[in-house]
Short mmCIF file of C-alpha atoms in Angstrom, two decimals:
data_model
loop_
_atom_site.label_atom_id
_atom_site.label_comp_id
_atom_site.label_asym_id
_atom_site.label_seq_id
_atom_site.Cartn_x
_atom_site.Cartn_y
_atom_site.Cartn_z
CA MET K 1 -151.99 -21.32 -218.11
CA LYS K 2 -149.13 -18.98 -218.99
CA ILE K 3 -148.58 -15.93 -216.79
CA PHE K 4 -147.55 -12.48 -218.00
CA GLY K 5 -147.07 -9.43 -215.81
CA ILE K 6 -146.08 -5.83 -215.30
CA PHE K 7 -143.63 -4.74 -212.57
CA GLY K 8 -143.58 -1.22 -211.12
CA ASP K 9 -143.77 0.94 -208.01
CA PRO K 10 -146.42 2.27 -207.74
CA ILE K 11 -148.46 -0.15 -209.81
CA GLU K 12 -152.03 0.17 -208.52
CA HIS K 13 -152.96 2.63 -211.27
CA SER K 14 -151.91 0.35 -214.14
CA LEU K 15 -154.50 -0.64 -216.73
CA SER K 16 -152.13 -2.96 -218.56
CA PRO K 17 -153.84 -6.03 -217.03
CA VAL K 18 -157.25 -4.88 -218.30
CA MET K 19 -155.87 -4.27 -221.78
CA GLN K 20 -153.68 -7.34 -222.10
CA ASN K 21 -156.23 -9.77 -220.64
CA GLU K 22 -158.78 -8.54 -223.18
CA ALA K 23 -156.24 -9.15 -225.96
CA LEU K 24 -155.31 -12.61 -224.69
CA ARG K 25 -158.98 -13.63 -224.57
CA ALA K 26 -159.59 -12.33 -228.07
CA LEU K 27 -156.60 -14.28 -229.38
CA GLY K 28 -157.71 -17.47 -227.65
CA ILE K 29 -154.49 -17.70 -225.64
CA ASP K 30 -154.76 -19.53 -222.31
CA ALA K 31 -152.92 -16.96 -220.20
CA GLY K 32 -153.37 -14.23 -217.62
CA PHE K 33 -151.72 -10.84 -217.17
CA HIS K 34 -151.20 -9.44 -213.66
CA ALA K 35 -149.66 -6.38 -211.99
CA PHE K 36 -146.94 -6.77 -209.34
CA ARG K 37 -145.46 -4.12 -207.10
CA VAL K 38 -141.69 -4.44 -207.45
CA THR K 39 -139.12 -1.94 -206.15
CA LYS K 40 -135.74 -1.20 -207.69
CA VAL K 41 -134.08 -3.19 -204.92
CA ASP K 42 -136.15 -6.27 -205.70
CA LEU K 43 -136.08 -6.08 -209.50
CA LYS K 44 -133.23 -8.53 -210.02
CA ASP K 45 -134.82 -11.23 -207.87
CA ALA K 46 -138.28 -10.57 -209.31
CA ILE K 47 -137.15 -11.06 -212.91
CA ARG K 48 -135.15 -14.15 -212.05
CA GLY K 49 -138.15 -15.52 -210.18
CA ALA K 50 -140.45 -14.86 -213.13
CA ALA K 51 -138.04 -16.67 -215.44
CA ALA K 52 -137.76 -19.63 -213.08
CA MET K 53 -141.56 -19.89 -212.77
CA GLY K 54 -142.05 -19.92 -216.52
CA PHE K 55 -143.64 -16.49 -217.05
CA GLY K 56 -144.44 -15.71 -220.67
CA GLY K 57 -143.12 -12.15 -220.49
CA LEU K 58 -143.00 -8.91 -218.51
CA ASN K 59 -143.54 -5.19 -218.88
CA LEU K 60 -141.64 -2.71 -216.72
CA THR K 61 -142.88 0.72 -215.70
CA ILE K 62 -141.80 3.52 -213.33
CA PRO K 63 -139.14 3.41 -211.86
CA LEU K 64 -137.60 0.23 -213.30
CA LYS K 65 -136.95 0.85 -217.00
CA GLU K 66 -133.42 2.21 -216.68
CA LYS K 67 -132.55 0.01 -213.70
CA ALA K 68 -133.16 -3.12 -215.82
CA LEU K 69 -130.15 -2.33 -218.01
CA GLU K 70 -127.90 -2.66 -214.97
CA LEU K 71 -128.79 -6.35 -214.58
CA GLU K 72 -125.91 -8.50 -215.77
CA PHE K 73 -128.11 -11.37 -216.96
CA LEU K 74 -130.47 -9.31 -219.15
CA ARG K 75 -129.60 -9.28 -222.84
CA ALA K 76 -130.99 -6.02 -224.18
CA ASP K 77 -131.55 -5.62 -227.90
CA GLU K 78 -129.91 -2.82 -229.91
CA LEU K 79 -132.91 -0.51 -229.64
CA ALA K 80 -133.18 -0.81 -225.85
CA LEU K 81 -129.44 -0.25 -225.49
CA ALA K 82 -129.57 2.83 -227.75
CA ILE K 83 -132.53 4.24 -225.80
CA GLY K 84 -131.03 3.36 -222.43
CA ALA K 85 -134.19 1.77 -221.03
CA VAL K 86 -136.17 -1.49 -221.10
CA ASN K 87 -139.94 -1.70 -220.84
CA THR K 88 -140.49 -5.25 -222.14
CA ILE K 89 -138.83 -8.52 -221.16
CA SER K 90 -139.16 -11.80 -223.00
CA PHE K 91 -138.16 -15.27 -221.85
CA ASP K 92 -137.19 -17.22 -224.95
CA SER K 93 -135.53 -20.63 -224.70
CA ARG K 94 -135.64 -20.87 -228.49
CA GLY K 95 -133.25 -17.95 -228.62
CA LEU K 96 -130.48 -20.21 -227.38
CA GLU K 97 -130.47 -22.34 -230.51
CA GLY K 98 -127.08 -21.97 -232.13
CA GLU K 99 -125.56 -20.25 -229.11
CA LYS K 100 -122.19 -21.40 -227.85
CA ASP K 101 -122.15 -23.84 -224.94
CA ASP K 102 -120.59 -21.30 -222.56
CA VAL K 103 -123.44 -18.84 -223.24
CA LYS K 104 -126.02 -21.55 -222.55
CA ARG K 105 -124.33 -22.50 -219.27
CA GLU K 106 -124.14 -18.85 -218.22
CA VAL K 107 -127.86 -18.31 -218.78
CA GLU K 108 -128.75 -21.53 -216.97
CA ASP K 109 -126.68 -20.45 -213.97
CA ILE K 110 -128.28 -17.00 -213.93
CA VAL K 111 -131.87 -18.16 -213.71
CA ASP K 112 -131.11 -21.05 -211.37
CA CYS K 113 -133.21 -23.52 -213.32
CA ASP K 114 -132.56 -26.63 -215.39
CA GLN K 115 -134.43 -25.42 -218.45
CA GLU K 116 -132.51 -23.24 -220.88
CA SER K 117 -133.89 -19.73 -220.71
CA LEU K 118 -132.86 -16.48 -222.31
CA ILE K 119 -133.89 -13.19 -220.72
CA ARG K 120 -134.12 -10.46 -223.34
CA GLY K 121 -134.82 -6.74 -222.93
CA HIS K 122 -136.76 -4.64 -225.44
CA ASN K 123 -138.24 -1.16 -225.65
CA THR K 124 -141.64 -0.55 -227.23
CA ASP K 125 -142.36 2.87 -225.67
CA GLY K 126 -140.98 4.90 -228.57
CA TRP K 127 -143.02 2.88 -231.03
CA GLY K 128 -146.15 3.49 -228.98
CA ALA K 129 -145.56 7.25 -228.74
CA LEU K 130 -144.85 7.60 -232.46
CA LEU K 131 -148.03 5.78 -233.49
CA ALA K 132 -150.11 7.77 -230.98
CA LEU K 133 -148.88 11.03 -232.52
CA GLN K 134 -149.39 9.78 -236.06
CA ASP K 135 -152.92 8.63 -235.19
CA ALA K 136 -153.69 12.22 -234.19
CA GLY K 137 -152.39 13.52 -237.52
CA VAL K 138 -149.30 15.16 -236.02
CA ARG K 139 -146.34 15.71 -238.33
CA ILE K 140 -143.02 14.70 -236.78
CA ASP K 141 -140.46 15.53 -239.48
CA GLU K 142 -138.89 18.98 -238.96
CA SER K 143 -141.09 19.62 -235.91
CA ARG K 144 -139.72 21.31 -232.80
CA VAL K 145 -140.44 19.00 -229.87
CA LEU K 146 -140.37 20.11 -226.24
CA LEU K 147 -140.06 16.95 -224.18
CA ILE K 148 -140.57 17.30 -220.43
CA GLY K 149 -138.79 14.60 -218.45
CA ALA K 150 -135.64 12.53 -218.84
CA GLY K 151 -136.62 9.11 -217.52
CA GLY K 152 -137.10 5.83 -219.34
CA ALA K 153 -140.20 6.84 -221.31
CA ALA K 154 -138.67 10.19 -222.23
CA ARG K 155 -135.53 8.49 -223.51
CA ALA K 156 -137.55 6.20 -225.77
CA ILE K 157 -139.64 9.09 -227.13
CA ALA K 158 -136.62 11.34 -227.72
CA TYR K 159 -134.69 8.63 -229.55
CA THR K 160 -137.65 7.65 -231.73
CA LEU K 161 -138.75 11.16 -232.69
CA GLU K 162 -135.19 12.25 -233.46
CA LYS K 163 -134.95 9.34 -235.89
CA GLU K 164 -138.16 10.64 -237.50
CA GLY K 165 -136.55 14.04 -238.12
CA ALA K 166 -137.72 16.06 -235.11
CA GLU K 167 -135.65 18.71 -233.33
CA ILE K 168 -135.65 17.83 -229.62
CA SER K 169 -135.42 20.06 -226.55
CA ILE K 170 -135.44 18.40 -223.11
CA ALA K 171 -136.66 20.11 -219.93
CA ASN K 172 -136.14 18.25 -216.68
CA ARG K 173 -135.91 18.78 -212.93
CA SER K 174 -132.28 17.63 -213.06
CA LEU K 175 -130.46 19.84 -215.57
CA LYS K 176 -127.62 17.32 -215.74
CA ARG K 177 -129.98 14.55 -216.87
CA ALA K 178 -131.64 16.92 -219.34
CA HIS K 179 -128.27 17.74 -220.91
CA GLU K 180 -127.26 14.07 -221.06
CA LEU K 181 -130.42 13.01 -222.86
CA ALA K 182 -130.47 16.04 -225.14
CA THR K 183 -126.86 15.49 -226.16
CA SER K 184 -127.64 11.89 -227.12
CA VAL K 185 -130.26 13.07 -229.64
CA GLY K 186 -128.52 16.20 -230.87
CA GLY K 187 -130.79 18.52 -228.91
CA MET K 188 -130.65 21.07 -226.10
CA GLY K 189 -131.20 20.53 -222.36
CA PHE K 190 -132.99 22.88 -219.99
CA CYS K 191 -134.31 22.98 -216.44
CA LEU K 192 -138.03 23.12 -215.64
CA CYS K 193 -137.62 26.79 -214.77
CA ASP K 194 -137.16 27.43 -218.51
CA LEU K 195 -140.52 25.96 -219.50
CA GLU K 196 -142.40 29.23 -219.85
CA LYS K 197 -139.99 30.50 -222.52
CA LEU K 198 -139.76 27.10 -224.25
CA VAL K 199 -143.49 26.35 -224.62
CA GLY K 200 -144.14 29.07 -227.19
CA GLN K 201 -141.24 27.87 -229.37
CA ALA K 202 -142.46 24.27 -229.72
CA ASP K 203 -144.67 22.60 -232.31
CA ILE K 204 -145.16 19.49 -230.14
CA ILE K 205 -145.14 19.49 -226.33
CA ILE K 206 -144.85 16.14 -224.57
CA ASN K 207 -145.16 15.46 -220.85
CA ALA K 208 -143.14 12.31 -220.17
CA THR K 209 -143.17 12.70 -216.38
CA SER K 210 -145.62 11.35 -213.83
CA VAL K 211 -146.97 14.86 -213.13
CA GLY K 212 -150.72 14.71 -213.58
CA MET K 213 -151.04 11.08 -212.55
CA ARG K 214 -152.38 12.07 -209.14
CA ALA K 215 -155.29 14.39 -208.36
CA GLY K 216 -154.01 17.70 -207.10
CA ASP K 217 -150.71 17.66 -209.04
CA ALA K 218 -149.62 21.18 -209.88
CA ARG K 219 -149.40 22.39 -213.47
CA LEU K 220 -146.01 22.10 -215.16
CA PHE K 221 -146.53 25.57 -216.66
CA ASP K 222 -149.22 28.19 -217.23
CA GLY K 223 -151.65 26.66 -219.72
CA ARG K 224 -152.39 30.09 -221.19
CA LEU K 225 -149.02 29.86 -222.96
CA LEU K 226 -150.34 27.16 -225.31
CA LYS K 227 -151.28 28.04 -228.89
CA ARG K 228 -153.81 26.70 -231.38
CA HIS K 229 -151.19 25.36 -233.82
CA GLN K 230 -149.49 23.16 -231.22
CA ALA K 231 -149.92 19.46 -230.41
CA VAL K 232 -149.88 18.58 -226.71
CA PHE K 233 -149.23 14.96 -225.77
CA ASP K 234 -149.45 13.80 -222.15
CA ILE K 235 -148.31 10.20 -221.67
CA VAL K 236 -150.29 10.01 -218.42
CA TYR K 237 -153.36 7.95 -219.24
CA ASN K 238 -155.17 7.35 -215.96
CA ARG K 239 -156.95 10.73 -215.81
CA ASP K 240 -157.82 13.83 -217.82
CA THR K 241 -154.84 15.94 -216.79
CA LYS K 242 -154.74 19.71 -216.33
CA LEU K 243 -152.26 19.86 -219.23
CA LEU K 244 -154.77 18.28 -221.61
CA GLN K 245 -157.59 20.46 -220.30
CA ASP K 246 -155.44 23.54 -220.95
CA ALA K 247 -154.57 22.26 -224.44
CA ARG K 248 -158.22 21.85 -225.38
CA ALA K 249 -159.03 25.29 -224.00
CA ALA K 250 -156.28 26.75 -226.20
CA GLY K 251 -157.52 24.92 -229.29
CA SER K 252 -154.38 22.76 -229.44
CA VAL K 253 -154.41 19.13 -230.53
CA ALA K 254 -154.72 17.26 -227.21
CA ILE K 255 -153.48 13.66 -227.09
CA ASP K 256 -153.80 11.51 -223.98
CA GLY K 257 -151.56 8.58 -223.09
CA VAL K 258 -154.07 5.84 -223.89
CA MET K 259 -152.89 5.08 -227.43
CA MET K 260 -149.23 5.08 -226.42
CA LEU K 261 -150.15 2.55 -223.72
CA VAL K 262 -152.10 0.48 -226.25
CA TYR K 263 -149.50 0.51 -229.02
CA GLN K 264 -146.54 -0.24 -226.75
CA GLY K 265 -148.56 -3.05 -225.17
CA ALA K 266 -149.56 -4.41 -228.58
CA LYS K 267 -145.92 -4.51 -229.65
CA ALA K 268 -144.96 -6.28 -226.43
CA LEU K 269 -147.72 -8.86 -226.91
CA GLU K 270 -146.47 -9.56 -230.43
CA ILE K 271 -142.93 -10.06 -229.07
CA TRP K 272 -144.19 -12.55 -226.48
CA THR K 273 -146.67 -14.51 -228.59
CA GLY K 274 -145.97 -13.81 -232.25
CA ALA K 275 -149.67 -12.96 -232.68
CA LYS K 276 -150.99 -9.70 -234.12
CA ALA K 277 -152.51 -7.75 -231.24
CA PRO K 278 -156.18 -6.59 -231.45
CA VAL K 279 -155.44 -2.88 -231.00
CA ASP K 280 -159.06 -1.71 -231.24
CA LEU K 281 -160.19 -4.10 -228.52
CA MET K 282 -157.29 -3.10 -226.30
CA GLU K 283 -158.12 0.60 -226.64
CA ARG K 284 -161.79 -0.03 -225.90
CA ALA K 285 -160.91 -2.03 -222.78
CA VAL K 286 -158.71 0.78 -221.45
CA ARG K 287 -161.23 3.55 -222.14
CA GLU K 288 -164.09 1.55 -220.59
CA ALA K 289 -161.99 0.89 -217.50
CA LEU K 290 -161.12 4.58 -217.24
CA ALA K 291 -164.79 5.56 -217.56
CA GLU K 292 -165.73 3.04 -214.85
CA ARG K 293 -162.98 4.38 -212.59
CA GLU K 294 -164.15 7.96 -213.11
CA ALA K 295 -167.76 6.95 -212.34
CA LYS K 296 -166.69 5.33 -209.07
CA LEU K 297 -164.69 8.40 -208.08
CA GLY K 298 -167.72 10.55 -208.87
CA LEU K 299 -169.93 8.45 -206.63
CA LYS K 300 -167.43 8.64 -203.78
CA SER K 301 -167.20 12.41 -204.15
CA GLU K 302 -171.00 12.71 -204.18
CA LYS K 303 -171.34 10.61 -201.00
CA ALA K 304 -168.62 12.60 -199.26
CA SER K 305 -170.43 15.87 -199.98
CA ARG K 306 -173.71 14.73 -198.46
#
């Protein structure tokens, strides 16, 4: 059985195993997908260990996507390098065919194993975000996008939407990081304190931070600022966030993070296996798991109130 996995910290919330295991079963692939808690400090050893043990591939999530590019043995593709983040890793010995002998020896030394192995970095987050927006009927070209966050997912989204003709503004806790990302896509950078003046100017508002992932997270901005003509996309997928609730109340197009998760995962699965991913089954698996999780939380809350 081949093993695939996702590395992150925290990782307990991830529904990638539910989604990918459903896809692997549907495709008849003898494999399993598992979640592993891996810190930034341990990322190098964890990836090398996965390569040495013959893993079929990896996904990376918070906070590892940018850190992966610092690893000297990882060969990132042009898209991942342009974005500045990696969310998918493939182990492909076939990729060494035609390589020079010194490259082969270097890779063998890196992974500390006898079998030739090539560790490649990819980014499928931007692809996932674009398809999620298009699924919801949102026009990208010439749209004014307010992107909140400047981490790995935000970088992928900014790069992809700029290529589709969007005008990008970045708001982030660190103004320096906001400016750096905005400059790379021809946009403007702002601090989070500017959100209330920026919201009304945007056609598309995207939360690419982890705010909303946990119950009790504060709002990023006053939801009453949202307008009916806007699209609001929250990449958080593990709960119905306050941002999405506010968007629906305002009559905005509200898009959760489920389809971004599904589409980026589908693309990763195709990279690893060459098979066309069953997107509909993957979405259903995620939404059923979310419903089950919500039901369990409801039962716990009911018991606690008795």
